[in-house]
Coordinates of C-alpha atoms in Angstrom, one line a residue:
D30 CA 6.6 102.3 -1.2
K31 CA 6.4 104.8 -4.1
D32 CA 2.7 105.3 -3.4
A33 CA 3.3 106.2 0.3
S34 CA 3.1 109.7 1.7
E35 CA 6.4 111.4 2.6
G36 CA 7.5 111.3 6.2
G37 CA 7.3 107.6 6.9
D38 CA 9.7 105.8 9.1
G39 CA 9.9 102.4 7.4
T40 CA 8.5 100.4 10.3
S41 CA 5.5 99.1 8.4
W42 CA 3.8 99.3 5.0
S43 CA 1.4 101.9 6.3
S44 CA 4.3 104.1 7.3
A45 CA 6.8 103.1 4.5
Y46 CA 9.4 105.4 3.1
K47 CA 8.3 106.9 -0.2
Y48 CA 11.8 107.0 -1.6
L49 CA 14.2 104.0 -1.6
N50 CA 17.3 106.2 -0.9
D51 CA 15.6 107.5 2.3
A52 CA 15.4 103.9 3.4
L53 CA 19.0 103.2 2.5
A54 CA 20.0 106.4 4.3
F55 CA 18.3 105.2 7.5
C56 CA 20.4 102.0 7.2
I57 CA 23.6 104.1 6.8
S58 CA 22.8 106.1 9.9
N59 CA 22.1 103.0 12.0
S60 CA 25.3 101.1 11.2
T61 CA 25.2 98.9 14.3
D62 CA 22.0 97.1 13.1
T63 CA 21.4 94.9 10.1
F64 CA 18.4 95.3 7.7
E65 CA 16.3 93.7 5.1
V66 CA 14.8 96.5 2.8
R67 CA 11.5 95.6 1.2
V68 CA 10.4 97.5 -1.9
A69 CA 6.8 97.7 -3.2
E70 CA 5.9 98.0 -6.9
G71 CA 6.7 101.2 -8.6
I72 CA 9.7 103.0 -10.3
Y73 CA 12.4 104.3 -8.0
Y74 CA 15.0 106.9 -9.1
P75 CA 18.3 107.5 -7.2
D76 CA 18.0 111.3 -7.2
E77 CA 14.8 111.0 -5.1
G78 CA 15.0 111.4 -1.3
N79 CA 17.6 113.1 0.9
L80 CA 20.9 111.5 -0.1
F81 CA 21.1 113.4 -3.4
N82 CA 19.8 116.5 -5.1
N83 CA 17.0 116.2 -7.7
D84 CA 18.4 115.6 -11.3
D85 CA 21.9 114.8 -9.9
T86 CA 23.5 112.4 -12.4
N87 CA 26.0 111.4 -9.7
S88 CA 23.1 110.0 -7.6
T89 CA 23.2 106.2 -7.1
F90 CA 21.6 103.5 -5.0
R91 CA 24.4 103.0 -2.5
I92 CA 23.8 99.9 -0.4
N93 CA 25.4 100.0 3.0
N94 CA 27.3 97.0 4.4
N95 CA 24.6 96.4 7.1
V96 CA 21.9 95.8 4.4
L97 CA 21.6 92.1 4.1
S98 CA 18.9 92.0 1.5
L99 CA 17.2 94.4 -0.9
V100 CA 14.0 92.7 -2.1
G101 CA 11.5 94.0 -4.6
G102 CA 8.1 92.7 -5.8
Y103 CA 5.8 93.5 -3.0
K104 CA 2.3 94.9 -3.4
G105 CA 2.7 97.1 -0.3
D106 CA 0.2 95.6 2.1
E107 CA 1.6 92.2 3.0
S108 CA 2.0 90.8 6.5
L109 CA 5.4 90.5 8.0
N110 CA 6.1 87.0 6.8
S111 CA 4.6 87.3 3.3
S112 CA 6.7 86.5 0.3
P113 CA 7.1 89.0 -2.7
N114 CA 5.8 88.3 -6.2
H115 CA 8.1 90.1 -8.6
N116 CA 6.2 88.7 -11.6
L117 CA 3.0 90.4 -10.5
Y118 CA 4.4 93.5 -8.8
E119 CA 7.2 95.2 -10.6
S120 CA 9.8 97.1 -8.6
K121 CA 12.0 99.0 -11.0
L122 CA 15.3 100.7 -10.3
S123 CA 15.8 103.3 -13.0
G124 CA 18.6 105.8 -13.7
A125 CA 16.4 107.8 -16.0
V126 CA 16.2 110.8 -13.7
F127 CA 15.1 113.2 -16.4
N128 CA 12.0 111.1 -17.3
E129 CA 9.8 113.6 -15.4
Y130 CA 10.7 116.1 -18.2
G131 CA 10.0 113.7 -21.0
L132 CA 13.7 113.2 -21.7
D133 CA 15.4 109.8 -22.1
A134 CA 18.9 111.0 -21.4
P135 CA 21.2 111.7 -19.7
N136 CA 20.9 109.0 -17.0
V137 CA 22.9 108.7 -13.9
N138 CA 26.6 107.6 -14.1
S139 CA 26.2 104.5 -12.0
L140 CA 22.9 103.1 -10.8
I141 CA 23.9 100.5 -8.1
K142 CA 27.0 100.6 -5.8
T143 CA 27.8 98.9 -2.5
F144 CA 29.8 99.7 0.6
S145 CA 32.5 97.1 1.4
G146 CA 31.8 94.7 4.2
N147 CA 31.9 91.1 5.5
N148 CA 28.2 90.5 5.3
E149 CA 26.6 88.8 2.3
L150 CA 24.1 90.8 0.2
L151 CA 21.1 89.6 -1.7
V152 CA 19.4 91.9 -4.3
K153 CA 16.3 90.2 -5.5
G154 CA 13.2 90.7 -7.7
F155 CA 14.0 94.0 -9.5
S156 CA 13.7 95.3 -13.0
I157 CA 16.9 97.4 -13.5
Q158 CA 17.6 100.0 -16.2
N159 CA 20.2 102.7 -16.8
S160 CA 21.9 104.2 -19.8
S161 CA 25.3 105.9 -19.4
N162 CA 28.8 106.0 -20.9
S163 CA 30.4 105.6 -17.4
E164 CA 32.2 102.5 -16.2
G165 CA 29.8 100.4 -14.2
S166 CA 26.8 102.3 -15.3
I167 CA 24.3 99.6 -14.1
V168 CA 26.3 97.8 -11.4
N169 CA 29.5 99.2 -10.1
I170 CA 31.2 97.0 -7.5
T171 CA 35.0 97.3 -7.4
D172 CA 37.7 95.4 -5.4
D173 CA 37.5 98.3 -2.9
T174 CA 33.7 98.3 -2.4
D175 CA 32.8 94.6 -2.6
R176 CA 31.0 92.5 0.0
L177 CA 31.8 89.0 1.2
K178 CA 29.3 87.8 -1.4
T179 CA 26.8 89.7 -3.5
T180 CA 23.9 87.9 -5.3
F181 CA 21.5 89.4 -7.8
R182 CA 18.6 86.9 -8.1
N183 CA 15.4 87.1 -10.2
C184 CA 16.4 90.4 -11.7
T185 CA 15.8 91.7 -15.2
F186 CA 18.4 94.0 -16.9
K187 CA 16.5 95.4 -19.9
D188 CA 16.7 98.2 -22.5
S189 CA 19.9 99.8 -21.2
N190 CA 22.5 101.3 -23.6
S191 CA 25.8 103.1 -23.9
S192 CA 28.0 104.2 -26.8
G193 CA 31.0 105.1 -24.8
G194 CA 34.6 103.9 -25.0
D195 CA 35.8 100.8 -23.1
A196 CA 33.2 101.2 -20.3
F197 CA 31.5 98.1 -19.0
A198 CA 27.8 98.4 -18.0
I199 CA 28.4 95.8 -15.2
I200 CA 31.7 95.6 -13.4
T201 CA 32.3 93.3 -10.5
P202 CA 35.4 92.5 -8.4
S203 CA 38.3 90.4 -9.6
E204 CA 37.7 88.1 -6.7
D205 CA 34.6 86.9 -8.5
N206 CA 32.3 87.0 -5.4
V207 CA 29.3 88.5 -7.3
Y208 CA 26.7 86.1 -8.6
F209 CA 23.8 86.5 -11.0
E210 CA 21.1 83.8 -10.5
H211 CA 18.0 83.4 -12.6
C212 CA 18.5 86.8 -14.2
N213 CA 17.5 88.1 -17.6
F214 CA 19.6 90.4 -19.7
V215 CA 17.5 91.6 -22.6
N216 CA 17.8 94.2 -25.4
C217 CA 20.9 96.0 -23.9
S218 CA 23.3 97.8 -26.2
F219 CA 26.9 98.6 -25.0
Y220 CA 30.4 98.8 -26.1
S221 CA 31.1 96.0 -23.6
F222 CA 28.5 94.7 -21.3
A223 CA 29.9 92.9 -18.2
K224 CA 33.3 92.1 -16.7
N225 CA 33.9 89.2 -14.2
G226 CA 31.1 87.6 -12.2
N227 CA 29.3 84.3 -12.0
Y228 CA 26.2 83.5 -13.9
Y229 CA 23.7 80.7 -13.1
R230 CA 20.5 80.0 -15.0
C231 CA 20.7 83.3 -16.8
F232 CA 19.1 84.3 -20.1
F233 CA 20.8 86.6 -22.5
N234 CA 18.6 87.7 -25.4
G235 CA 18.8 90.4 -28.1
N236 CA 21.8 92.2 -26.6
D237 CA 24.3 94.1 -28.8
A238 CA 27.9 94.7 -27.7
Y239 CA 30.6 96.2 -29.9
A240 CA 33.5 94.4 -28.2
Y241 CA 32.4 91.8 -25.6
L242 CA 29.1 90.7 -24.1
L243 CA 30.9 89.0 -21.1
N244 CA 34.6 89.5 -20.4
S245 CA 36.4 87.1 -18.0
P246 CA 33.3 85.6 -16.3
R247 CA 34.3 83.0 -13.6
L248 CA 31.4 80.6 -14.3
L249 CA 28.6 80.2 -16.8
D250 CA 26.3 77.4 -15.6
K251 CA 23.0 76.5 -17.3
C252 CA 22.8 79.8 -19.2
F253 CA 21.1 80.5 -22.5
F254 CA 22.5 82.9 -25.1
Y255 CA 20.0 83.6 -27.9
R256 CA 20.4 86.1 -30.8
N257 CA 23.0 88.3 -29.2
I258 CA 25.3 90.3 -31.5
I259 CA 28.9 91.5 -31.4
S260 CA 28.5 94.4 -33.8
S261 CA 32.3 94.9 -34.5
K262 CA 33.1 93.2 -37.8
S263 CA 36.8 93.2 -37.2
T264 CA 39.0 90.5 -35.7
N265 CA 41.4 93.2 -34.5
T266 CA 39.5 96.1 -33.0
G267 CA 41.9 96.7 -30.2
Q268 CA 40.3 94.1 -28.0
N269 CA 42.4 91.2 -29.5
G270 CA 39.4 90.3 -31.6
A271 CA 35.8 91.1 -30.5
T272 CA 33.9 88.0 -29.2
L273 CA 30.7 87.2 -27.5
I274 CA 32.3 85.5 -24.4
K275 CA 36.0 86.3 -23.7
D276 CA 38.2 84.2 -21.4
P277 CA 35.6 82.5 -19.2
Y278 CA 37.0 80.2 -16.5
E279 CA 34.4 77.6 -17.0
I280 CA 31.3 77.0 -19.1
I281 CA 28.9 74.2 -18.1
N282 CA 25.5 73.1 -19.5
C283 CA 25.0 76.3 -21.6
V284 CA 23.3 76.8 -24.9
F285 CA 24.4 79.3 -27.6
A286 CA 21.9 79.7 -30.4
E287 CA 21.7 82.1 -33.3
N288 CA 24.3 84.5 -31.9
I289 CA 26.6 86.6 -34.1
G290 CA 30.2 87.1 -33.2
S291 CA 33.2 88.9 -34.8
A292 CA 36.3 86.9 -34.2
S293 CA 34.5 84.1 -32.3
I294 CA 31.5 83.2 -30.2
V295 CA 33.6 82.0 -27.3
R296 CA 37.4 82.5 -26.8
S297 CA 38.7 80.4 -24.0
N298 CA 41.6 78.2 -23.0
S299 CA 39.4 76.8 -20.1
R300 CA 36.8 74.1 -19.9
I301 CA 33.6 74.0 -21.9
L302 CA 31.5 71.1 -20.8
H303 CA 28.1 69.7 -21.8
S304 CA 27.2 72.8 -23.9
T305 CA 25.4 73.2 -27.2
F306 CA 26.3 75.6 -30.0
A307 CA 23.5 75.9 -32.7
N308 CA 23.3 78.2 -35.8
N309 CA 25.8 80.8 -34.6
Y310 CA 27.7 83.0 -37.0
V311 CA 31.0 84.7 -37.0
Y312 CA 32.4 87.2 -39.4
N313 CA 35.9 85.9 -39.8
Q314 CA 36.9 82.8 -37.9
N315 CA 35.6 79.5 -36.4
G316 CA 32.6 79.6 -34.1
V317 CA 34.8 78.5 -31.1
D318 CA 38.6 79.0 -30.9

């Protein structure tokens, strides 16, 4: 709980950890147990606590393999079995570690990472923001650090940006065992936004990517893409033609409305089923190829 006093042990809301990374450090040091980490409303920065030094742009929220769930949206006085309400109580994970000085940048290199492991992980009910030119600046889960399954549910990724190179803001393992469920991706601006992953009932609105919004997603199911822009106006930018969605494995029951692509809106040799394309625009070619 960001409003707690320092020195808590995490055993109750009245003695909660003040900094999220101190709670995560406790989980790391008690590796034989498994944990659910509950987070009250407030803004949490990865350079706070004992895992990293203040203002360290290498700081990150590193989720150990014995953390089964990281859940935000609590008021901070609930009973043991109470449910969170992320719509009423915002728990925000922010990489803007220099905000205390009134500076917007630089942010941390990568905001969220995991330790590899055979337990499933649920990250639920957070507002998540970071701006960095580094690969995996928001979520960085590689083939070497992935879990059996990782699910981001009811999370909002908003107002993040990067102008750097070929870096993806969200990278997930090639095994495609990372899922985004009921998540919002709003007003983010990146060279390329996300690589791999599965998306179920997600909303993409007002995002701007130079090359790709999504590259090689495994599944898009019941997602809504509205007024997203691929800002490259070339069909040959070095990415074999910039496009909103590149090489998805399967698209089912999705809606694409008023998006702007470069070479295409969707470039795919795979299945596109029961989906609607309305008032999309491309600079050079057909809306779907």
